[in-house]
Short mmCIF file of C-alpha atoms and ligand atoms in Angstrom, two decimals:
data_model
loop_
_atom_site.label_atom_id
_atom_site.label_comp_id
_atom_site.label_asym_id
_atom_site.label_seq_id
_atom_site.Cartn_x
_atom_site.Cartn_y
_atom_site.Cartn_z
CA UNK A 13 19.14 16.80 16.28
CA UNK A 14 22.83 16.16 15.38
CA UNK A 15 23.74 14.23 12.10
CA UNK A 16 25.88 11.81 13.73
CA UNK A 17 23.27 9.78 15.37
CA UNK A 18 22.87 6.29 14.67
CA UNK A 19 19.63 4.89 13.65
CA UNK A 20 18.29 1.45 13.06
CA UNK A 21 15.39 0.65 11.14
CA UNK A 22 13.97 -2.54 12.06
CA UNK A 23 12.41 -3.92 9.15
CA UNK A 24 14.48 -1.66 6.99
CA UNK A 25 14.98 -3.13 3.70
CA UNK A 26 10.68 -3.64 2.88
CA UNK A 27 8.83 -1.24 1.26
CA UNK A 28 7.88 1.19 4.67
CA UNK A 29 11.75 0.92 5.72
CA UNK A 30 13.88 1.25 2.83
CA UNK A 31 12.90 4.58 0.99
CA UNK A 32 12.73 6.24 4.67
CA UNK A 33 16.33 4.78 5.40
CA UNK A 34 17.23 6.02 2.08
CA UNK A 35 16.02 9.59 2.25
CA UNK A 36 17.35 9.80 6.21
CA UNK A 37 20.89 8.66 5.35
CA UNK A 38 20.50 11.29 2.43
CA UNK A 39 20.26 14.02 5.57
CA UNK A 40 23.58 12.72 6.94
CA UNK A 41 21.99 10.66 9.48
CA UNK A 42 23.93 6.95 9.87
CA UNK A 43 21.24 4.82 9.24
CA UNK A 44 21.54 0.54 9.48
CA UNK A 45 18.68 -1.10 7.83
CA UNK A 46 18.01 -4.22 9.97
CA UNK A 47 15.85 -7.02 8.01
CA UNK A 48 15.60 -10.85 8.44
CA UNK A 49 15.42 -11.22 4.77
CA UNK A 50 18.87 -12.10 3.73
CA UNK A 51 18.60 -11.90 0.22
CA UNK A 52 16.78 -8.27 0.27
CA UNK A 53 19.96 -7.28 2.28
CA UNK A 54 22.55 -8.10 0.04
CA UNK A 55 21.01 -7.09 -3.15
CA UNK A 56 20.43 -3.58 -1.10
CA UNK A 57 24.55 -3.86 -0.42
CA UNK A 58 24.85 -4.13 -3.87
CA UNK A 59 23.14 -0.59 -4.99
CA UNK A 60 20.08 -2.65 -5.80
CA UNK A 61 16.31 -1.77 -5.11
CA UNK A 62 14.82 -4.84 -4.49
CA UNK A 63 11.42 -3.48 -5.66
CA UNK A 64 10.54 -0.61 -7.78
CA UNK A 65 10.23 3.05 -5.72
CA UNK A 66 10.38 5.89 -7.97
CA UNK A 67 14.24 7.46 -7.98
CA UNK A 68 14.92 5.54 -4.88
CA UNK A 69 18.03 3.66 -6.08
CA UNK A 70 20.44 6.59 -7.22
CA UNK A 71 20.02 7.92 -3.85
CA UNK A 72 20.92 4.41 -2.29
CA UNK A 73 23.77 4.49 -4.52
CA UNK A 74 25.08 7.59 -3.25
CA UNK A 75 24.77 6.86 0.45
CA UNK A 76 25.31 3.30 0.28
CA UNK A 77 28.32 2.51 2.65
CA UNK A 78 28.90 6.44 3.60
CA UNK A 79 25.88 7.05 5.81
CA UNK A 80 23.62 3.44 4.65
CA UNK A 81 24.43 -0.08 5.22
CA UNK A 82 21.80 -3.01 5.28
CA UNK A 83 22.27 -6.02 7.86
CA UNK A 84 20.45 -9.27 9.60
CA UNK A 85 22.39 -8.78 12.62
CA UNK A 86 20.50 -7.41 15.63
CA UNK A 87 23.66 -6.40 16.99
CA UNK A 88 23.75 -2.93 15.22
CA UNK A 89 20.88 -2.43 17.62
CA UNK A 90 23.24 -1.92 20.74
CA UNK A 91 24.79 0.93 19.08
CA UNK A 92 21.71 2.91 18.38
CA UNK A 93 20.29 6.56 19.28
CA UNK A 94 17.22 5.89 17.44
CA UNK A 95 15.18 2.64 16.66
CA UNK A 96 12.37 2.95 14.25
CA UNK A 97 10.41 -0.43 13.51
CA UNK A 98 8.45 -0.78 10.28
CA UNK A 99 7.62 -4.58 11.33
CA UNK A 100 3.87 -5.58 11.42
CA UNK A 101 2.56 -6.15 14.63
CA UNK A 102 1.29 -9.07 15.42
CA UNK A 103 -2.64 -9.49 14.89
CA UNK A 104 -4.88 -12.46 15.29
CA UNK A 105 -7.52 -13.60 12.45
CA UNK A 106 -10.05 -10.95 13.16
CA UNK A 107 -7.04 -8.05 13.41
CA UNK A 108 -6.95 -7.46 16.88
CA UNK A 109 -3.39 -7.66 18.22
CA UNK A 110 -2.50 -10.56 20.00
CA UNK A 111 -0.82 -9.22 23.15
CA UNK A 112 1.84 -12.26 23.62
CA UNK A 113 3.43 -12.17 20.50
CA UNK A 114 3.22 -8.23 20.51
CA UNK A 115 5.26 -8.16 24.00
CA UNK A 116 7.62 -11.49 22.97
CA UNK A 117 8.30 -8.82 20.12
CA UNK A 118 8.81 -5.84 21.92
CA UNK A 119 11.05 -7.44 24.34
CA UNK A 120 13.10 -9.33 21.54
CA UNK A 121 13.84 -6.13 20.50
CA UNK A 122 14.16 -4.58 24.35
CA UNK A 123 17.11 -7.02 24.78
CA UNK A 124 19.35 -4.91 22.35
CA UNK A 125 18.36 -1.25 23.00
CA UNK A 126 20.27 0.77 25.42
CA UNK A 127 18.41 2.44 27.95
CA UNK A 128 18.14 6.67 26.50
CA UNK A 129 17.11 5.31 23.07
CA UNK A 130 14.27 6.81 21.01
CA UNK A 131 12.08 3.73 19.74
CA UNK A 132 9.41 4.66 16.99
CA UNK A 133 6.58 2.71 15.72
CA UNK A 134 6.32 3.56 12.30
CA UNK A 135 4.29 0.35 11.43
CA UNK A 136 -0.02 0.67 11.03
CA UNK A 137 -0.92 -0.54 14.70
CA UNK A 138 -4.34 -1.14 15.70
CA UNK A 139 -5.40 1.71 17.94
CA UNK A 140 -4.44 1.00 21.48
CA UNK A 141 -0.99 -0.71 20.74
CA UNK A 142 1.65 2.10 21.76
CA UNK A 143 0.00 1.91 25.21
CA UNK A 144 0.45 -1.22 25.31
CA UNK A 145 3.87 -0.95 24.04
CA UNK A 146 4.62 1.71 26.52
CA UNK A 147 3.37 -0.07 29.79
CA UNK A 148 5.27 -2.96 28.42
CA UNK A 149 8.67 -1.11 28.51
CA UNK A 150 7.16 0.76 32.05
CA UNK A 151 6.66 -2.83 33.72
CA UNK A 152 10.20 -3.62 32.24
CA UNK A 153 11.71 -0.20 34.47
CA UNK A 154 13.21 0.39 31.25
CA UNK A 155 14.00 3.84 30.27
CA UNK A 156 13.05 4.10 26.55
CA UNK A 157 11.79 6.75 25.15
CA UNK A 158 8.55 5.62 22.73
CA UNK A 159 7.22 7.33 20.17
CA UNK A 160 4.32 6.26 17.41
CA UNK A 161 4.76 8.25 13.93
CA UNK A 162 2.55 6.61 11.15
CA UNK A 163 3.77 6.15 7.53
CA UNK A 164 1.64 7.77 4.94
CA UNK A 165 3.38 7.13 1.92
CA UNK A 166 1.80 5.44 -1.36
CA UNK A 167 4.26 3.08 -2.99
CA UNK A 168 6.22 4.22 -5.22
CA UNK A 169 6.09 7.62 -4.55
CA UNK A 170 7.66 7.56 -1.30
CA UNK A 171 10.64 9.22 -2.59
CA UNK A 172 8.92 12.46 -3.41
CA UNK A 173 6.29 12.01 -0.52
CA UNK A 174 8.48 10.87 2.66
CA UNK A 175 9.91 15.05 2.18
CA UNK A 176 6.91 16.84 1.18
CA UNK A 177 3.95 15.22 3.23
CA UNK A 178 3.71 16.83 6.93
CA UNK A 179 4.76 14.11 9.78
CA UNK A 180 2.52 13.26 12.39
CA UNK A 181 4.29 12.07 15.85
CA UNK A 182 2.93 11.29 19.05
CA UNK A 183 4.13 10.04 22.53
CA UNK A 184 3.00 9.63 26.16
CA UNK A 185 5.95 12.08 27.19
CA UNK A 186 7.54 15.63 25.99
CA UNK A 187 10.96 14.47 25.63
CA UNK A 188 9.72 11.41 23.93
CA UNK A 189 7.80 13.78 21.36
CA UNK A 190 10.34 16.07 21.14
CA UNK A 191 12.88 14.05 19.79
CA UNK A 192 10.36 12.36 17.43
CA UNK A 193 9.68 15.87 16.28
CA UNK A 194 13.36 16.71 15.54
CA UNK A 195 13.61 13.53 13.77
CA UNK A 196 11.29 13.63 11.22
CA UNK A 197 12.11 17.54 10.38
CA UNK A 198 14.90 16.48 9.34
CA UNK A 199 13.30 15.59 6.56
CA UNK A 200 9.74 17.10 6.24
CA UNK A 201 8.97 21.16 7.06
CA UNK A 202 5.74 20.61 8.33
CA UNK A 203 5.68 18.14 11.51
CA UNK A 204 1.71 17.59 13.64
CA UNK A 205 1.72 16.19 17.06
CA UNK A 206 -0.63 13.94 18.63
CA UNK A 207 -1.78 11.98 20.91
CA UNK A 208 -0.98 8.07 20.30
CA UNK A 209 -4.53 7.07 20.25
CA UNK A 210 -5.27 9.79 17.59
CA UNK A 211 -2.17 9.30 15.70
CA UNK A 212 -3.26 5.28 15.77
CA UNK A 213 -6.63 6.60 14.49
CA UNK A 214 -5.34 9.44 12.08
CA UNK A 215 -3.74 6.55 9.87
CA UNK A 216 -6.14 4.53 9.89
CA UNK A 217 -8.54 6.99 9.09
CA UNK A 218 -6.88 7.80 5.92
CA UNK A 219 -6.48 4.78 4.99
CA UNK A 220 -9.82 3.30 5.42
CA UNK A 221 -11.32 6.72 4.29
CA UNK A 222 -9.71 6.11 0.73
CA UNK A 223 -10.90 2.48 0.33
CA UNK A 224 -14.40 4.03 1.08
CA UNK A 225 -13.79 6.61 -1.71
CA UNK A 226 -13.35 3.88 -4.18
CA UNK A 227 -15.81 1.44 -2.98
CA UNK A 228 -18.35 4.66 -3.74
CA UNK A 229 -16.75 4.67 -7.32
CA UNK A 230 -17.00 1.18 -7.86
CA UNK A 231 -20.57 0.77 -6.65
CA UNK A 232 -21.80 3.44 -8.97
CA UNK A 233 -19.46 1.57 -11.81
CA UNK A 234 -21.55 -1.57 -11.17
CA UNK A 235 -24.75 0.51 -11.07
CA UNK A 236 -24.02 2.04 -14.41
CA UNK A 237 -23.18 -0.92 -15.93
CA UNK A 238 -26.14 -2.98 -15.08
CA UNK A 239 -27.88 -0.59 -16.97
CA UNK A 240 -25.72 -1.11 -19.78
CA UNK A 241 -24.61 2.71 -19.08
CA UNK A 242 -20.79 3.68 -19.78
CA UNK A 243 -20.07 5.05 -16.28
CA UNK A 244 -17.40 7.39 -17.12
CA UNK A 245 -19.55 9.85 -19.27
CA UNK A 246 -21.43 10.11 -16.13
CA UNK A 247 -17.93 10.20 -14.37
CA UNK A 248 -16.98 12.93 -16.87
CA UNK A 249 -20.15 15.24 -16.75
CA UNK A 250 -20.35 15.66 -12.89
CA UNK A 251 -16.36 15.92 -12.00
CA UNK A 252 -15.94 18.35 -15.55
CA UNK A 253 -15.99 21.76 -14.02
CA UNK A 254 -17.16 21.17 -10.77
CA UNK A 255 -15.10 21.31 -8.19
CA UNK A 256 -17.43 19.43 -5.74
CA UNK A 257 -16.58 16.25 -7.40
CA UNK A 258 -13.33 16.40 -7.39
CA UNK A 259 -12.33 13.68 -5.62
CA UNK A 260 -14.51 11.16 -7.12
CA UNK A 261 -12.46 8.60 -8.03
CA UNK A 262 -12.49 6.28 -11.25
CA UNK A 263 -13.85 2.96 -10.83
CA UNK A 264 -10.46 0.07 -10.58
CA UNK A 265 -9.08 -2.75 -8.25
CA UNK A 266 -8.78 -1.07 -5.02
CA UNK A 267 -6.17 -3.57 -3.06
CA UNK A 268 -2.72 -4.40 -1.90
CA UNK A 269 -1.33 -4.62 1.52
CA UNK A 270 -2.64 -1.80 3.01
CA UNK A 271 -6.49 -0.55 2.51
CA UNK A 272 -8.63 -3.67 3.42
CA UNK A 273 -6.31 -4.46 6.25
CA UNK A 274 -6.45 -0.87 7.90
CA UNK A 275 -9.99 -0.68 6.99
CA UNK A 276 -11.09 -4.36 8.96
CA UNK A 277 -8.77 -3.23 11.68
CA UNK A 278 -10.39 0.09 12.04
CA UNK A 279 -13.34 -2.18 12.12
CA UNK A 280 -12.06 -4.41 15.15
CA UNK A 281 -11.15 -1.68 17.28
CA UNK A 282 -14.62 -0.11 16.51
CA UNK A 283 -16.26 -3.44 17.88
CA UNK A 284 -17.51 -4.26 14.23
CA UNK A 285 -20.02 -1.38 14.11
CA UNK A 286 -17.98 -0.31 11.25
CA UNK A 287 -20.92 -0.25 8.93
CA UNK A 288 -19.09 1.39 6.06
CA UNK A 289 -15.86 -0.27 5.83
CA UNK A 290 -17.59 -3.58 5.97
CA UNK A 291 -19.56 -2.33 2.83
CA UNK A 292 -16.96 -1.00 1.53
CA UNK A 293 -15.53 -4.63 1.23
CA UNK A 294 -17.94 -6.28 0.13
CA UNK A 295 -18.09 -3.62 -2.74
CA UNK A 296 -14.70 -3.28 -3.63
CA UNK A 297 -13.60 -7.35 -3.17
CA UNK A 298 -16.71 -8.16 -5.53
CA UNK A 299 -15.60 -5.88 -8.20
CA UNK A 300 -13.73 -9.15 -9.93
CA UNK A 301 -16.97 -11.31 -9.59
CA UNK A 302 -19.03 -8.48 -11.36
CA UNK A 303 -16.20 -8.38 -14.28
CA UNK A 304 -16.93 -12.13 -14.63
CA UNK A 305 -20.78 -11.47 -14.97
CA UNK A 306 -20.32 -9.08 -17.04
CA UNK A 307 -18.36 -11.12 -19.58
CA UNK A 308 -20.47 -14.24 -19.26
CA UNK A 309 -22.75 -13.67 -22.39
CA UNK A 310 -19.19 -13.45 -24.19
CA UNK A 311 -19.17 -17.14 -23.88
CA UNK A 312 -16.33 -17.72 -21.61
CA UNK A 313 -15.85 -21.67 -22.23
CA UNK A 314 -14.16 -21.62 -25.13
CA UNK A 315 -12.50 -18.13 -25.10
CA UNK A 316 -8.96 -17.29 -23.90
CA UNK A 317 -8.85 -14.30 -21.50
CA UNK A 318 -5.74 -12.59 -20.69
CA UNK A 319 -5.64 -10.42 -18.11
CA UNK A 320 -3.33 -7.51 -18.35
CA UNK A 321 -1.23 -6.56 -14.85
CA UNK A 322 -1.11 -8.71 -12.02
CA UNK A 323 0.08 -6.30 -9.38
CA UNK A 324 -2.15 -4.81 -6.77
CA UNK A 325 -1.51 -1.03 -9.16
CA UNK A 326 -0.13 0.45 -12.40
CA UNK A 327 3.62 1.01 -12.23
CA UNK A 328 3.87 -1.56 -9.02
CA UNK A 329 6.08 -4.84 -9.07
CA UNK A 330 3.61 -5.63 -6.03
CA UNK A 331 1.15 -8.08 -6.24
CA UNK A 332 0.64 -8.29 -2.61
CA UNK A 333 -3.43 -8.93 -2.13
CA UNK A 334 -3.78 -7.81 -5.72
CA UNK A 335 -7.28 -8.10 -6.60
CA UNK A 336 -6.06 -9.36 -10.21
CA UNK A 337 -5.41 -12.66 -8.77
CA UNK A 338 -8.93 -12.97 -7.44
CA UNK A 339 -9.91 -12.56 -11.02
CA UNK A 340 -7.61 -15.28 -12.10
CA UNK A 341 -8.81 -17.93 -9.77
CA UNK A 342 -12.84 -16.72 -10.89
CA UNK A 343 -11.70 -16.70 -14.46
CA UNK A 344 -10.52 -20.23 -14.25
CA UNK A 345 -13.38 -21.74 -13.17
CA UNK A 346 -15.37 -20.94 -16.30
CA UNK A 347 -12.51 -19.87 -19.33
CA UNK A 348 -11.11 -21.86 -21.43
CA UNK A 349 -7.89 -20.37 -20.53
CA UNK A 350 -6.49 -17.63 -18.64
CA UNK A 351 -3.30 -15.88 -19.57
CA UNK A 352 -1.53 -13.71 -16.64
CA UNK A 353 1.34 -10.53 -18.16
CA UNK A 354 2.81 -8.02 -16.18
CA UNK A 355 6.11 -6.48 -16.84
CA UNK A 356 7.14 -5.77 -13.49
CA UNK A 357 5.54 -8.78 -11.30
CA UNK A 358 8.55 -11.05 -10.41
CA UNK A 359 5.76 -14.55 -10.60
CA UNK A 360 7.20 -17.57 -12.89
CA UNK A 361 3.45 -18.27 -13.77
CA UNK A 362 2.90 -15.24 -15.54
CA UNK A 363 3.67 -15.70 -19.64
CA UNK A 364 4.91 -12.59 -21.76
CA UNK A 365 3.24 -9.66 -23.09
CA UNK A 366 3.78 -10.80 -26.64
CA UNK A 367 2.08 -14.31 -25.95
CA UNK A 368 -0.87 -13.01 -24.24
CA UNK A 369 -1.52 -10.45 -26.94
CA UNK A 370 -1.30 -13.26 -29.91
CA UNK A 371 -2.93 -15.90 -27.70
CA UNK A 372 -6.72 -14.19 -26.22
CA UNK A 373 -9.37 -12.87 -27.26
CA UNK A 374 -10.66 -11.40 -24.34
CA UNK A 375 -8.41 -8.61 -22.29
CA UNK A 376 -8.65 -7.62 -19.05
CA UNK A 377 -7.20 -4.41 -17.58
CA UNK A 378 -5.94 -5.41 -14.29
CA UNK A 379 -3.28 -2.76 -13.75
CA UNK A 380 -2.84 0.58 -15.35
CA UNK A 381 0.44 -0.02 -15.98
CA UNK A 382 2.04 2.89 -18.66
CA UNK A 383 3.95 0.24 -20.67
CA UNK A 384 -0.10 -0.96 -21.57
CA UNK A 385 -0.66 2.79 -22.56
CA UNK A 386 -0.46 2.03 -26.54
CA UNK A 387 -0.86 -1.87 -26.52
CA UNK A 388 -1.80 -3.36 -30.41
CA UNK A 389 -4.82 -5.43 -29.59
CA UNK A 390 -6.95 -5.16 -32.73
CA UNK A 391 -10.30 -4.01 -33.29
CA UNK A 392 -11.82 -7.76 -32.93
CA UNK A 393 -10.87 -8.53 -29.67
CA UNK A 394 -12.97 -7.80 -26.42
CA UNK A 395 -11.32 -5.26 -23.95
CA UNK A 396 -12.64 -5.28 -20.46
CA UNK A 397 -11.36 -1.78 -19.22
CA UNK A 398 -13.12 -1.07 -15.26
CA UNK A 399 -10.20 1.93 -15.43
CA UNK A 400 -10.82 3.92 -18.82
CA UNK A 401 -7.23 3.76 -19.41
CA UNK A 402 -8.56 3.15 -22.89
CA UNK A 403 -10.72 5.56 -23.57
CA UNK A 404 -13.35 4.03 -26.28
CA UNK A 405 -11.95 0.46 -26.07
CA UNK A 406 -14.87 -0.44 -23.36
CA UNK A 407 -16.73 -3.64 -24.40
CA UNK A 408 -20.31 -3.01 -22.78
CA UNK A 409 -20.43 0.30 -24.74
CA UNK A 410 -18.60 2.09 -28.01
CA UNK A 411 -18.65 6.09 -26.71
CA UNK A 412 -16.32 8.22 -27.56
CA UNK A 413 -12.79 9.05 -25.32
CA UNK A 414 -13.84 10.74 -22.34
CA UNK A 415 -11.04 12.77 -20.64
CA UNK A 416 -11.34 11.80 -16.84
CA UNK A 417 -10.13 14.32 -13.85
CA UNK A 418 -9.93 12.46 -11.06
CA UNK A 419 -7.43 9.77 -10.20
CA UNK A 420 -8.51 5.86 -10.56
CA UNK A 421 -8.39 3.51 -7.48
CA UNK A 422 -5.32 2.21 -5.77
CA UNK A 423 -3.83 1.35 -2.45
N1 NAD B 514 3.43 -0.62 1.94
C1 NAD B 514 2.90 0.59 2.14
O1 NAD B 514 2.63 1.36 1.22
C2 NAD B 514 2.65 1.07 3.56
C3 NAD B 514 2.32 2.42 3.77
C4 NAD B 514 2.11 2.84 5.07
C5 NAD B 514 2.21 1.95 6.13
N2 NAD B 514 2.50 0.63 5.90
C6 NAD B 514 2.63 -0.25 7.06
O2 NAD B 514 4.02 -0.44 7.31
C7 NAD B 514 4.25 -1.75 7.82
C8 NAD B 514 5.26 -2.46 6.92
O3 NAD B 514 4.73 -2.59 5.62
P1 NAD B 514 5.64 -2.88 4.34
O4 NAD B 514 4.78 -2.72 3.15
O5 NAD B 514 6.92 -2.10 4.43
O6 NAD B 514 5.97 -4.42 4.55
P2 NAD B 514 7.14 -5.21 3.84
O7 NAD B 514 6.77 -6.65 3.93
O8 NAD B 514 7.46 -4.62 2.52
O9 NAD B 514 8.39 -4.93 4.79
C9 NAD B 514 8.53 -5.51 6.08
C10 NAD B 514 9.99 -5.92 6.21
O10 NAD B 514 10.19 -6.38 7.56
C11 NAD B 514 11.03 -7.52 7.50
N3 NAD B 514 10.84 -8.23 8.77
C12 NAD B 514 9.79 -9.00 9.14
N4 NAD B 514 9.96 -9.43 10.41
C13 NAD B 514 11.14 -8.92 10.84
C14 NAD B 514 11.87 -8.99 12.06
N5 NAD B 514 11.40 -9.68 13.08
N6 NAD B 514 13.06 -8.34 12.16
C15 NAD B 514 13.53 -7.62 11.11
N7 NAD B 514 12.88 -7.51 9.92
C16 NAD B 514 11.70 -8.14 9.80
C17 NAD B 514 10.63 -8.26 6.25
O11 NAD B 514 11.64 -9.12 5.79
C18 NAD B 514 10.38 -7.07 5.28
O12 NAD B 514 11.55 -6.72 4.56
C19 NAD B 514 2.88 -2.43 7.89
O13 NAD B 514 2.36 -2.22 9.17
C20 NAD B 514 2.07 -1.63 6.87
O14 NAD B 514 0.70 -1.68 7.14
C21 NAD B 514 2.75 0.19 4.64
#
C-alpha cells in the first residue's frame, strides 16, 4: 500500500483510536484522528496524551502535524482512502445492536465517504453486525469497500502490542480483504484472515475467554478463603514448576470497559445459553461483596477504610467500570468512612495518598498500581490484599512471601 494515503480514524483520539493513529502515522501513513470530544482533540494538538499509554506520547510528538493531526470536523472524511471507526456500536440494554441507530450511524458516516474507500470496523461488534453493515452500504448502491479487523490490544500496552500481535481482517470480498491486509502489515508481520462472523467471534472469544480465566481464579480465592486458607500458597504450589498451570491467574478485580461487556454480548448473540460467562459474572462482580464479608468481624462501623486505586487496573488512569467503585458504594453502607487514592485517576472525590495513609485503618488493594509497591502502612493496620502484591501483608492469614508466576486479573 503506498504511504501517501489518507486515513481517518473515526473515533480517533479514545483509547482504541489514538495509539493505532499514532503508530500508523509513525509508518508514514497521513492519518486524521476524527473525535467529537473537543477537548481530547486539542490537548492531542498540543503533544498531549490525554490518558496514560505506555511511550505513546513521544511518538505523537514526533508525527504530530507531519503525518498526525486530530479534528471534530467530519469533513476530513471526504478526503479519505481509508476510514477506520473505533466508535461503539450502538447496542440496546441486553447488548444486542439496535439496527436503527446502527444504520442512522453508518449512513452519517456514508454521507462523507467517497465511493472506492476502504471502511474498517475496528470497534467490538456483536457477531452479525458487518453483515449488516455491508447490506446496509449494498441497499445504498454504494461502492465501499468494508472490512471488520478487531482490536486486541490491552491498555496501556498498545504501543508495544498494536506491532507485535498478528492482525486478524476479514471481509465479504477479496479486494475488500486485500487492502485490509496491506493495511495492517504495515504495521504487524503476521496478518490472519477471516471470515466476518469468525473475526466477530474470534474477539469476542478472547475476550470473554479471559474474564472466564479470572472468574476461575477468583472463585477458588473465595473458596480458599472461606476456609480461612491463604490461596496463593495453593496458587504457588500448583503453578511452581508445572507448566500445566501456567495460566492460572491470581485472584483481583477483573473489570473495565471491555471483559463483562464482550462477555454478556457473546452471551446475547448465543441466545443466553452462555452458561459460563453468566457465571463468570456473577463470580467476578461479587468479588467486592465477598471483600466486605470478609472484613465484617473487623468491625466496620467505626473503622476508616481506604481503599487503594480506583481505576479498573494497576498503572491505568481508567476507572471505566472499575470494580473499585463497587467496593466504595458497599463500603459505605456499613464504614465509618471510606477514603478513595489513586495517583493516576483524574476524579475530584478521590483525597491524596498521604491522607489516606494517616487517616484508615483498614486498606484495601484496589489496583496494583507500582507507585503502591513500597507503601509505609505500619504493622497495626489491616491490609486487605485479593492481589498478593504484598506478599505477607494478607489480613485473613500471616504466611510467608510467596513468589507468584502467573499474571493477576485485569481487563
Ligand atoms: N479499551 C480497550 O482496551 C479496547 C480494546 C479492544 C477493543 N475495544 C473496543 O473498541 C471500541 C472503542 O473503545 P475505546 O476504549 O477506545 O473507547 P473510548 O471511549 O476510549 O474511545 C471512543 C472515542 O470515540 C469518540 N466518539 C464517540 N462517538 C463519536 C462519533 N460519533 N464520532 C466521532 N467520535 C466519536 C469518543 O469521544 C472517544 O474519544 C469499543 O467497541 C471497545 O469495546 C476497546
Amino acid at each position: 500500500m503506498s504511504n501517501q494515503q489518507n486515513l481517518v480514524i473515526v473515533g480517533g483520539c479514545g483509547h482504541v483510536g489514538l495509539p493505532l493513529g499514532i503508530v500508523l502515522a509513525s509508518r508514514g501513513l497521513s492519518v486524521s484522528l476524527l473525535d467529537i470530544d473537543a477537548a481530547k482533540v486539542e490537548k492531542i494538538n498540543a503533544g498531549q496524551m490525554p490518558f496514560r499509554e505506555a511511550g505513546a506520547e513521544p511518538v505523537l510528538r514526533q508525527v504530530l502535524g507531519k503525518t498526525l493531526t486530530a479534528t471534530t470536523d467530519s469533513q476530513c472524511l471526504r478526503l479519505a482512502d481509508v476510514v477506520i471507526t473505533v466508535v461503539g456500536t450502538p447496542v440496546d440494554r441486553h447488548l444486542n445492536p439496535t439496527v436503527n441507530e446502527l444504520y442512522q450511524s453508518v449512513d452519517g458516516m456514508l454521507q462523507y465517504i467517497n465511493d472506492g474507500t476502504l471502511l474498517i470496523l475496528r470497534s467490538t461488534v456483536s457477531p452479525g453486525v458487518t453483515k449488516l453493515v455491508y447490506q446496509r452500504i449494498k441497499s445504498l448502491g454504494r461502492d465501499i469497500d468494508l472490512a471488520f479487523c478487531p482490536e486486541r490490544i490491552a491498555e496501556g500496552n498498545a504501543m508495544e502490542e498494536l506491532v507485535k500481535l498478528p492482525q486478524i481482517v476479514s471481509a465479504f470480498e477479496p479486494a475488500a480483504l486485500r487492502r485490509a491486509r496491506e493495511l495492517f502489515l504495515t504495521i504487524a508481520s503476521t496478518v490472519i484472515e477471516l471470515s466476518p462472523l469468525e473475526a466477530e467471534l474470534a474477539k469476542l472469544f478472547t475476550n470473554s475467554w479471559r474474564y472466564l480465566n479470572f472468574a476461575i481464579s477468583n472463585q477458588f480465592y473465595m473458596l480458599a478463603e472461606t476456609y480461612g486458607l491463604d490461596f496463593y500458597r495453593i496458587h504457588d504450589a500448583v503453578t511452581r514448576e508445572y507448566p500445566r498451570m501456567r495460566s492460572f491467574a491470581r485472584a483481583g478485580f477483573a473489570a473495565g470497559p471491555c471483559l463483562l461487556k464482550d462477555t454478556l454480548q457473546l452471551s446475547a448473540f448465543s441466545g443466553n445459553h452462555f452458561f459460563l460467562g453468566h457465571a463468570a459474572m456473577l463470580v467476578n462482580e461479587g468479588l467486592p461483596d465477598f471483600i466486605v464479608t470478609q472484613m465484617r468481624p473487623l468491625g466496620l462501623a467505626d473503622k476508616t477504610v481506604a481503599i487503594l486505586g480506583m481505576a479498573f487496573k494497576g498503572e491505568s488512569d481508567d476507572n471505566r467500570d472499575s470494580l473499585s467503585y463497587k467496593l466504595k458504594k458497599l463500603l459505605e453502607v456499613e464504614a465509618k468512612e471510606v477514603l478513595c487514592t489513586d495517583p493516576y485517576v483524574p476524579d475530584p472525590r478521590l483525597v491524596p495518598l498521604s491522607e489516606a495513609l494517616s487517616r484508615a485503618q483498614i486498606f484495601v488493594l484496589g489496583a496494583p498500581h507500582a507507585a503502591y509497591r513500597d507503601l509505609p502502612i505500619t504493622a497495626d493496620k489491616v491490609v486487605i490484599d485479593i492481589w498478593n502484591y504484598w506478599p505477607g501483608r494478607h489480613a485473613e492469614s500471616a504466611q510467608p512471601p510467596i513468589p507468584v508466576a502467573a499474571g493477576g486479573a485485569q481487563s
